[in-house]
Coordinates of C-alpha atoms and ligand atoms in Angstrom, one line a residue:
M9 CA 17.9 20.5 28.4
E10 CA 20.8 22.0 26.5
K11 CA 20.8 21.8 22.7
F12 CA 23.7 21.1 20.4
Y13 CA 23.5 21.8 16.6
I14 CA 26.5 20.4 14.8
T15 CA 27.1 20.4 11.0
T16 CA 29.5 19.1 8.5
P17 CA 30.2 20.8 5.2
I18 CA 27.9 19.5 2.5
F19 CA 29.9 17.5 0.0
Y20 CA 30.4 18.0 -3.7
V21 CA 28.9 15.2 -5.6
N22 CA 31.3 15.3 -8.6
D23 CA 32.8 12.2 -7.1
K24 CA 32.3 9.5 -4.5
P25 CA 33.4 10.1 -0.9
H26 CA 37.1 9.6 0.1
L27 CA 38.9 9.3 3.4
G28 CA 39.4 13.0 3.7
T29 CA 35.7 13.8 3.5
A30 CA 35.0 10.9 5.8
F31 CA 37.3 12.5 8.4
T32 CA 35.0 15.6 8.7
V33 CA 32.0 13.4 9.1
I34 CA 33.6 11.1 11.7
I35 CA 34.7 14.1 13.9
A36 CA 31.1 15.5 13.7
D37 CA 29.7 12.0 14.6
V38 CA 31.9 11.6 17.6
L39 CA 31.0 15.0 19.0
A40 CA 27.3 14.5 18.2
R41 CA 27.3 11.1 20.0
W42 CA 29.2 12.6 23.0
H43 CA 26.6 15.4 23.4
R44 CA 23.9 12.7 23.2
L45 CA 25.6 10.8 26.0
K46 CA 25.5 14.0 28.0
K47 CA 21.7 13.9 27.5
E48 CA 21.7 17.1 25.4
K49 CA 19.2 17.6 22.5
V50 CA 21.4 17.1 19.5
F51 CA 20.8 17.9 15.8
F52 CA 23.5 16.6 13.5
L53 CA 23.3 17.7 9.9
T54 CA 25.2 16.5 6.9
G55 CA 24.4 16.4 3.2
T56 CA 25.5 17.1 -0.4
D57 CA 26.3 20.2 -2.4
E58 CA 24.9 19.4 -5.8
H59 CA 24.7 22.5 -8.0
G60 CA 27.4 24.3 -10.1
E61 CA 29.7 24.0 -13.0
K62 CA 31.9 21.3 -11.7
I63 CA 29.1 18.9 -11.1
E64 CA 27.5 19.7 -14.4
K65 CA 30.9 18.9 -16.1
A66 CA 31.3 15.7 -14.1
A67 CA 27.9 14.5 -15.1
K68 CA 28.6 15.2 -18.8
S69 CA 31.9 13.3 -18.7
A70 CA 30.1 10.3 -17.0
G71 CA 27.6 10.5 -19.9
K72 CA 24.6 10.9 -17.6
S73 CA 21.9 13.5 -17.1
T74 CA 23.0 15.8 -14.3
K75 CA 20.1 14.7 -12.0
E76 CA 20.7 11.0 -12.7
F77 CA 24.4 11.5 -12.0
V78 CA 23.9 13.4 -8.7
D79 CA 21.3 10.9 -7.5
S80 CA 23.8 8.1 -8.0
V81 CA 26.7 9.8 -6.2
V82 CA 24.4 10.8 -3.3
L83 CA 23.6 7.2 -2.8
Q84 CA 27.3 6.4 -2.6
F85 CA 27.7 9.0 0.2
K86 CA 24.8 7.6 2.1
K87 CA 26.1 4.1 1.8
A88 CA 29.6 5.1 2.9
W89 CA 28.3 7.0 5.9
E90 CA 26.2 4.0 6.9
K91 CA 29.3 1.8 6.7
L92 CA 31.2 4.2 9.0
D93 CA 28.3 4.3 11.5
I94 CA 27.5 8.0 11.0
S95 CA 24.5 8.9 13.2
Y96 CA 23.3 12.0 11.4
D97 CA 19.8 13.4 12.1
K98 CA 19.3 14.9 8.7
F99 CA 20.9 14.5 5.3
I100 CA 20.2 17.6 3.2
R101 CA 20.6 17.9 -0.6
T102 CA 20.8 21.3 -2.2
T103 CA 18.5 20.0 -5.0
D104 CA 15.7 19.6 -2.4
P105 CA 12.9 22.0 -3.4
K106 CA 12.5 23.2 0.2
H107 CA 16.2 24.2 0.2
E108 CA 15.9 25.9 -3.1
E109 CA 12.9 28.0 -1.9
A110 CA 14.9 29.0 1.3
V111 CA 17.8 30.1 -0.8
I112 CA 15.6 32.3 -2.9
R113 CA 14.1 33.9 0.2
F114 CA 17.6 34.4 1.7
V115 CA 18.8 36.1 -1.5
K116 CA 15.8 38.4 -1.5
L117 CA 16.8 39.5 2.0
L118 CA 20.3 40.5 0.9
W119 CA 18.7 42.3 -2.1
N120 CA 16.2 44.2 0.0
N121 CA 19.1 45.2 2.3
G122 CA 20.8 46.9 -0.7
D123 CA 23.7 44.5 -0.7
I124 CA 23.5 43.2 -4.2
Y125 CA 24.4 45.1 -7.4
K126 CA 25.0 44.2 -11.0
G127 CA 28.5 44.4 -12.5
E128 CA 31.0 42.4 -14.5
Y129 CA 33.5 39.8 -13.2
I130 CA 36.8 39.7 -15.0
G131 CA 39.2 37.4 -13.3
W132 CA 40.2 33.9 -12.4
Y133 CA 37.9 31.0 -11.4
C134 CA 38.8 27.6 -10.0
V135 CA 36.2 25.2 -11.1
P136 CA 37.2 22.3 -8.8
D137 CA 37.0 24.6 -5.8
E138 CA 34.1 26.7 -7.3
T139 CA 36.0 29.8 -6.1
F140 CA 36.9 33.2 -7.6
I141 CA 40.5 34.0 -7.1
A142 CA 42.2 37.4 -7.0
D143 CA 44.8 38.1 -9.7
S144 CA 47.4 38.7 -7.0
E145 CA 47.0 35.1 -5.7
V146 CA 47.3 33.3 -9.0
K147 CA 50.7 32.0 -10.1
D148 CA 51.3 30.2 -13.3
E149 CA 47.5 30.0 -13.9
K150 CA 47.2 27.6 -10.9
C151 CA 44.8 27.8 -7.9
P152 CA 46.6 28.9 -4.7
N153 CA 44.4 26.5 -2.7
C154 CA 44.4 23.2 -4.7
G155 CA 47.1 23.8 -7.3
R156 CA 44.8 22.9 -10.2
P157 CA 44.6 25.1 -13.3
V158 CA 42.3 28.2 -13.1
E159 CA 40.2 29.6 -15.8
R160 CA 40.1 33.3 -16.9
I161 CA 36.5 34.4 -17.1
K162 CA 34.8 37.6 -18.1
E163 CA 31.0 37.6 -17.4
E164 CA 28.1 39.7 -16.4
A165 CA 27.5 39.1 -12.7
Y166 CA 25.7 40.2 -9.6
F167 CA 27.9 41.1 -6.6
F168 CA 27.4 41.0 -2.9
R169 CA 28.8 44.0 -1.0
L170 CA 31.1 42.0 1.2
S171 CA 33.4 45.0 1.5
R172 CA 30.7 46.8 3.5
Y173 CA 31.0 44.2 6.3
K174 CA 34.7 44.6 7.1
D175 CA 34.2 46.6 10.3
R176 CA 31.2 44.7 11.5
L177 CA 33.1 41.4 11.0
L178 CA 36.2 42.7 12.8
G179 CA 33.9 43.9 15.7
F180 CA 32.2 40.5 15.8
Y181 CA 35.6 38.6 16.0
E182 CA 36.7 40.8 18.8
K183 CA 33.6 40.2 20.8
N184 CA 33.6 36.4 20.0
P185 CA 37.2 35.3 20.4
D186 CA 36.3 31.6 20.2
F187 CA 34.4 32.0 16.9
V188 CA 37.1 30.3 14.9
I189 CA 38.8 27.3 16.5
P190 CA 41.8 26.9 16.6
D191 CA 43.1 30.3 17.4
F192 CA 45.7 30.4 14.7
R193 CA 43.0 29.8 12.0
G194 CA 41.1 32.8 13.5
K195 CA 44.2 35.0 13.3
E196 CA 44.6 34.0 9.6
V197 CA 41.1 35.1 8.9
I198 CA 41.3 38.4 10.9
N199 CA 44.5 39.4 9.1
R200 CA 42.9 38.8 5.7
V201 CA 39.8 40.7 6.6
K202 CA 41.9 43.6 8.0
A203 CA 43.8 43.7 4.6
G204 CA 40.4 44.5 2.9
L205 CA 37.5 42.7 1.4
N206 CA 36.5 42.5 -2.2
D207 CA 32.8 42.3 -3.1
L208 CA 31.8 38.8 -4.0
D209 CA 30.4 37.6 -7.3
I210 CA 27.2 35.7 -6.3
T211 CA 25.7 34.7 -9.7
R212 CA 27.0 32.8 -12.7
I213 CA 25.8 32.7 -16.3
S214 CA 28.1 29.9 -17.5
T215 CA 26.0 27.2 -15.8
T216 CA 22.3 26.5 -15.8
W217 CA 22.7 23.8 -13.2
G218 CA 21.8 25.9 -10.2
I219 CA 19.0 27.8 -8.5
G220 CA 17.7 30.6 -10.7
F221 CA 18.6 34.1 -9.5
P222 CA 15.1 35.6 -8.7
F223 CA 16.0 39.1 -10.1
D224 CA 17.5 38.0 -13.5
K225 CA 16.6 34.7 -15.0
K226 CA 19.8 34.6 -17.1
H227 CA 21.7 34.0 -13.9
T228 CA 22.0 31.1 -11.4
I229 CA 22.9 31.6 -7.8
Y230 CA 26.6 31.0 -7.0
V231 CA 27.1 27.6 -5.4
W232 CA 28.6 28.9 -2.2
L233 CA 25.6 31.2 -1.5
D234 CA 23.3 28.3 -2.3
A235 CA 25.4 25.8 -0.2
L236 CA 25.9 27.9 2.9
T237 CA 22.2 28.4 3.2
N238 CA 21.8 24.7 3.9
Y239 CA 22.6 25.2 7.5
I240 CA 19.4 27.1 8.0
S241 CA 17.2 25.6 5.3
A242 CA 17.7 22.2 6.9
L243 CA 16.0 23.6 10.0
D244 CA 13.0 24.8 7.9
W245 CA 14.1 28.4 8.0
P246 CA 12.2 30.7 8.0
G247 CA 9.6 30.0 10.6
G248 CA 10.4 26.3 11.2
E249 CA 10.2 25.0 14.8
K250 CA 13.6 23.3 14.4
F251 CA 15.1 26.7 13.4
D252 CA 13.8 28.2 16.7
E253 CA 15.0 25.3 18.6
F254 CA 18.5 24.8 17.2
W255 CA 19.7 27.9 15.5
P256 CA 22.4 29.4 15.9
A257 CA 24.5 26.4 15.2
D258 CA 26.9 25.4 18.0
L259 CA 29.6 24.1 15.7
H260 CA 30.2 24.1 12.0
I261 CA 33.0 21.6 11.3
V262 CA 35.0 22.5 8.2
G263 CA 38.4 21.7 6.5
K264 CA 41.0 24.5 6.4
D265 CA 40.4 25.0 2.7
I266 CA 36.9 26.3 3.3
N267 CA 37.5 28.3 6.5
W268 CA 37.2 31.7 4.6
F269 CA 33.7 30.9 3.4
H270 CA 32.5 29.9 6.8
S271 CA 34.3 32.5 9.0
V272 CA 33.9 35.5 6.7
V273 CA 31.4 35.1 3.9
W274 CA 28.8 33.2 5.8
P275 CA 28.6 35.6 8.8
A276 CA 28.5 38.6 6.4
F277 CA 25.5 37.0 4.5
L278 CA 23.8 36.4 7.8
M279 CA 24.4 39.9 9.0
S280 CA 22.9 41.2 5.8
A281 CA 19.9 38.9 6.1
G282 CA 19.4 39.7 9.8
V283 CA 19.9 36.2 11.0
S284 CA 22.1 35.4 14.0
I285 CA 25.6 34.0 13.6
P286 CA 26.8 30.5 14.5
K287 CA 28.7 30.1 17.7
S288 CA 31.9 28.5 16.4
I289 CA 33.7 27.2 13.3
L290 CA 36.0 24.3 14.0
V291 CA 38.7 24.1 11.3
H292 CA 40.5 20.8 10.8
G293 CA 43.6 19.9 8.8
W294 CA 43.8 17.5 5.8
W295 CA 44.7 13.9 5.2
T296 CA 47.3 13.6 2.6
V297 CA 48.8 10.7 0.7
S298 CA 52.6 11.0 0.2
G299 CA 52.3 14.6 1.2
A300 CA 49.6 15.6 -1.4
K301 CA 45.9 16.3 -0.5
M302 CA 43.6 13.5 -1.6
S303 CA 41.9 14.4 -4.8
K304 CA 40.5 12.8 -7.9
S305 CA 42.8 14.6 -10.2
L306 CA 45.9 13.4 -8.4
K307 CA 44.4 9.8 -8.5
N308 CA 45.4 9.3 -4.9
I309 CA 42.0 8.8 -3.3
V310 CA 41.5 6.3 -0.5
D311 CA 37.9 5.0 -0.7
P312 CA 36.5 4.5 2.8
S313 CA 33.9 1.9 1.6
E314 CA 36.7 -0.2 0.1
L315 CA 38.7 0.1 3.4
T316 CA 35.8 -1.3 5.4
K317 CA 36.1 -4.5 3.4
T318 CA 39.4 -5.2 5.2
Y319 CA 39.2 -3.0 8.4
S320 CA 36.3 -2.5 10.7
A321 CA 34.5 0.9 10.7
D322 CA 35.7 1.3 14.3
G323 CA 39.3 0.5 13.3
I324 CA 39.2 3.3 10.7
R325 CA 37.4 5.7 13.0
Y326 CA 40.0 5.0 15.7
F327 CA 42.9 5.5 13.4
L328 CA 41.7 8.8 11.9
L329 CA 40.9 10.3 15.3
K330 CA 44.0 9.3 17.2
E331 CA 46.7 9.5 14.6
K332 CA 47.1 13.3 14.6
S333 CA 45.7 16.4 16.2
I334 CA 42.8 17.5 14.2
W335 CA 44.4 20.8 13.4
E336 CA 47.4 19.3 11.6
D337 CA 47.7 17.6 8.3
G338 CA 48.5 13.9 8.5
D339 CA 49.8 11.4 5.9
F340 CA 47.6 8.3 5.5
S341 CA 49.1 4.9 5.0
E342 CA 47.5 1.5 5.2
S343 CA 50.4 0.1 7.2
A344 CA 50.0 2.8 9.9
L345 CA 46.2 2.0 10.0
A346 CA 47.0 -1.7 10.4
S347 CA 49.5 -1.2 13.1
A348 CA 47.1 0.9 15.2
I349 CA 44.5 -1.8 14.9
N350 CA 46.9 -4.6 15.8
G351 CA 48.4 -2.6 18.6
E352 CA 46.0 -0.6 20.7
L353 CA 42.9 -2.3 19.5
V354 CA 43.7 -6.0 19.2
S355 CA 46.4 -6.3 21.8
G356 CA 45.0 -3.6 24.1
L357 CA 41.3 -3.3 24.2
G358 CA 40.4 -6.6 22.5
N359 CA 42.8 -8.5 24.7
L360 CA 41.4 -6.9 27.9
V361 CA 37.8 -7.8 27.0
A362 CA 38.7 -11.4 26.0
R363 CA 40.7 -11.9 29.2
V364 CA 38.2 -10.6 31.7
T365 CA 35.1 -12.1 30.0
T366 CA 36.8 -15.5 29.8
I367 CA 37.4 -15.6 33.6
A368 CA 34.2 -13.8 34.6
E369 CA 31.9 -16.2 32.5
K370 CA 33.0 -19.1 34.7
F371 CA 32.9 -17.3 38.0
K372 CA 29.9 -18.1 40.1
G373 CA 30.5 -15.8 43.1
D374 CA 29.7 -12.2 43.9
I375 CA 31.4 -9.5 41.8
K376 CA 31.7 -6.7 44.2
G377 CA 34.2 -4.0 44.9
N378 CA 36.6 -2.4 47.2
D379 CA 37.5 0.4 44.8
E380 CA 41.2 -0.2 45.1
I381 CA 41.3 0.1 41.3
D382 CA 41.0 3.8 41.4
E383 CA 44.1 4.1 43.5
Y384 CA 45.9 1.5 41.3
M385 CA 45.0 3.4 38.1
Y386 CA 46.2 6.6 39.7
K387 CA 49.5 5.1 40.5
V388 CA 50.0 3.3 37.1
C389 CA 48.5 5.8 34.6
G390 CA 48.5 9.0 36.6
F391 CA 44.6 9.5 36.6
D392 CA 41.5 7.8 37.9
L393 CA 38.2 7.2 36.1
S394 CA 36.4 10.3 37.0
S395 CA 39.3 12.5 35.9
L396 CA 39.4 10.4 32.7
I397 CA 35.8 11.4 32.0
K398 CA 36.5 15.0 32.7
K399 CA 39.6 14.9 30.4
V400 CA 37.6 13.3 27.6
D401 CA 34.9 15.9 28.0
D402 CA 37.5 18.7 27.8
C403 CA 39.0 17.1 24.7
L404 CA 35.6 16.8 23.0
C405 CA 34.0 20.1 24.1
K406 CA 36.9 22.5 24.6
T407 CA 40.2 21.5 23.0
Y408 CA 38.8 19.1 20.3
R409 CA 41.9 16.9 20.8
T410 CA 40.3 13.5 19.9
D411 CA 43.9 12.1 19.7
I412 CA 44.6 13.0 23.3
A413 CA 41.2 11.6 24.5
L414 CA 41.9 8.3 22.8
K415 CA 45.4 8.1 24.1
D416 CA 44.1 8.5 27.6
I417 CA 41.3 6.0 27.1
M418 CA 43.8 3.5 25.8
S419 CA 46.1 4.2 28.7
A420 CA 43.3 3.3 31.1
V421 CA 42.8 0.1 29.1
G422 CA 46.5 -0.6 29.5
C423 CA 46.2 -0.1 33.2
L424 CA 43.5 -2.6 33.5
N425 CA 45.4 -5.1 31.5
K426 CA 48.4 -4.6 33.7
Y427 CA 46.2 -5.0 36.8
I428 CA 45.0 -8.4 35.6
T429 CA 48.6 -9.5 35.0
D430 CA 49.7 -8.2 38.4
K431 CA 46.8 -9.9 40.3
E432 CA 47.1 -13.3 38.5
P433 CA 43.4 -13.9 39.0
W434 CA 43.7 -17.6 37.9
K435 CA 45.5 -18.2 41.3
L436 CA 42.9 -16.4 43.5
A437 CA 40.3 -17.8 45.8
S438 CA 36.6 -16.9 45.2
A439 CA 36.1 -13.8 47.4
E440 CA 39.3 -12.2 46.2
L441 CA 38.6 -13.1 42.6
G442 CA 35.2 -11.4 42.9
N443 CA 37.0 -8.3 43.9
V444 CA 39.5 -8.4 41.1
L445 CA 36.8 -9.0 38.6
Y446 CA 34.8 -6.0 39.9
N447 CA 38.0 -3.9 39.6
V448 CA 38.2 -4.7 36.0
L449 CA 34.5 -5.0 34.9
E450 CA 33.3 -1.8 36.5
P451 CA 36.0 0.4 34.9
L452 CA 35.4 -1.5 31.6
R453 CA 31.7 -0.7 31.8
I454 CA 32.6 3.0 32.3
I455 CA 35.1 3.0 29.5
S456 CA 32.5 1.4 27.2
I457 CA 30.2 4.3 27.9
I458 CA 32.9 6.7 26.9
L459 CA 33.7 4.6 23.8
R460 CA 30.1 4.8 22.6
S461 CA 31.0 8.1 21.0
F462 CA 34.3 7.0 19.3
L463 CA 33.8 3.3 18.5
P464 CA 30.0 2.7 18.7
E465 CA 30.0 -0.9 17.4
T466 CA 32.8 -1.9 19.8
A467 CA 31.1 -0.3 22.8
D468 CA 27.9 -2.2 22.0
S469 CA 29.8 -5.5 21.7
I470 CA 31.5 -4.9 25.1
F471 CA 28.2 -4.1 26.7
S472 CA 26.7 -7.2 25.3
Q473 CA 29.6 -9.4 26.5
I474 CA 29.5 -8.0 30.0
G475 CA 25.7 -8.3 30.0
V476 CA 24.8 -4.7 30.5
E477 CA 22.5 -2.5 28.5
P478 CA 24.3 0.4 26.8
Q479 CA 24.3 3.3 29.2
D480 CA 24.8 7.1 29.2
L481 CA 27.3 9.3 31.0
E482 CA 25.2 9.7 34.1
K483 CA 25.9 6.0 34.8
A484 CA 29.6 6.4 34.4
K485 CA 30.3 6.0 38.1
M486 CA 31.7 3.1 40.0
E487 CA 29.0 1.1 41.9
Q488 CA 29.6 -1.4 44.6
H489 CA 28.3 -4.3 42.8
F490 CA 28.7 -5.5 39.2
T491 CA 25.4 -7.0 38.1
G492 CA 26.0 -7.9 34.5
K493 CA 25.8 -11.5 33.3
V494 CA 29.1 -11.9 31.5
K495 CA 29.3 -14.1 28.4
R496 CA 32.5 -14.1 26.3
G497 CA 31.7 -13.1 22.8
K498 CA 33.7 -13.0 19.6
N499 CA 37.0 -11.0 19.5
L500 CA 36.4 -7.3 19.2
F501 CA 39.0 -6.8 16.5
R502 CA 40.8 -9.0 13.9
L503 CA 44.5 -9.0 13.6
V504 CA 45.4 -7.6 10.1
E505 CA 48.3 -8.2 7.9
I506 CA 50.7 -5.3 7.6
S507 CA 51.9 -4.6 4.1
V508 CA 55.1 -2.5 3.7
Ligands
MSP608 N1 30.8 21.8 -1.0 C1 31.8 22.5 -0.3 C2 31.4 22.7 1.1 C3 30.1 23.6 1.2 S1 29.6 23.7 2.9 C4 28.5 24.9 2.9 C5 33.1 21.6 -0.3 N2 32.9 20.3 -0.5 S2 34.1 19.2 -0.6 O1 33.4 18.0 -0.9 O2 35.1 19.6 -1.5 O3 34.8 19.2 0.8 C6 34.0 18.9 2.0 C7 34.9 18.9 3.2 O4 35.8 17.8 3.1 C8 35.7 20.1 3.4 O5 35.6 20.5 4.8 C9 37.1 19.7 3.1 O6 38.1 20.4 3.8 C10 37.1 18.3 3.5 N3 38.1 17.5 2.8 C11 38.2 17.3 1.5 N4 39.4 16.6 1.3 C12 40.0 16.5 2.5 C13 41.2 15.8 2.9 N5 42.0 15.3 2.1 N6 41.4 15.8 4.2 C14 40.6 16.3 5.2 N7 39.5 16.9 4.8 C15 39.2 17.1 3.5 O7 34.1 22.1 0.0

């Protein structure tokens, strides 16, 4: 059985989740569910990044103890992910004692390898990004990544010899051309590495909210070294069975702002520790609001938990996955979300299920097929069902174009709606009607299997309306008989008001 280990970044708990962070988790969820449908052994990891100066400051300004504060925010993440139907296998917290122990062991390996030395950091630091920034990148004392003010710091620090890994990293990228996806993000990284690597400050003395540095108790371990280690500590590294089973990760999903840490810093740490390197880093774009990245300081955050009060989780998942290619940035608006729901979901998929279940519930004859639907679909949409599955598989395992996959699925739904309209089933005699129903219900069963990864609640509701147990991809083939007991249920989606 093939294994598939997929991770999201672990989220800072200085604030509750927003739609941008939800995007990363939803992509990971769709891919994890798809690999489960393919009967692979999947481990889907998410969690929270809880140490560091920014979290300590956020707790202070909330008037709470840091531990009390992080516990309350973690709860909000868990609740939001539950509302969005995120099927993670493990939720890791960097304040878990087992994680903290693993980080210390990991740091000791870098130390024993001669990659850590003591020095002094004089330069810029972006607290919201928890990132050291080179002088040449800072303009007007602002962070080049997030645009927020940076702080000038001068402190004793321990450094990791990142510069030592330049050639090994370049050699690794050459041998593994699919390491960073998409290609243009890989090129960005390679060009920066070629330009030279500075050693990286890996301890802080300005915050005590972190894991103690084992070789000098005045220092805490830099959050990024702590955080990246979660991908192996979650598997009980070293020595854990899960580690042997699932490492190296198949896919780390990250936003473009943290590509550098995953594609350069993380592999260098792993090389130093003698641990193998993940297979791929998938780098996605951002959701913006009126052109600006969602962030607390800009007060433009869209709260996914609030959105689920008006829109279904599947409506939100659908919109985020189909509205743009995952590489690009996309601007979020509630009116675009509402029109996607009212269009493809209410008038398309919802309407199809309502139409066919209404007729099929009353039909007493045999629902069996002549497979003319494959030819019909081919003529009307340009592909049949087996090529649809293949295309979706390519989109979820090779090109990562969830938008194209959903467009194709909705085009198949459109075909079936057109087929019903063309056939006018309400005018047909029993035998012919049985045939037409088969030609809609069988493809609908197959489409529902595919939809289990994108819109899990909707897929379950279709299965229950067509009287079939939820199935995996091995069942996604037309059979000659449709054996479900159809019972029209409630509408899949609610029409929503569009505000302009
Ligand atoms: N804690 C670090 C990650 C450590 S992983 C070892 C971090 N956390 S974060 O909460 O700031 O961001 C987590 C993820 O959410 C990142 O991949 C980031 O790109 C993503 N997003 C944050 N805002 C986003 C948008 N507005 N749009 C899309 N994704 C965004 O970085």
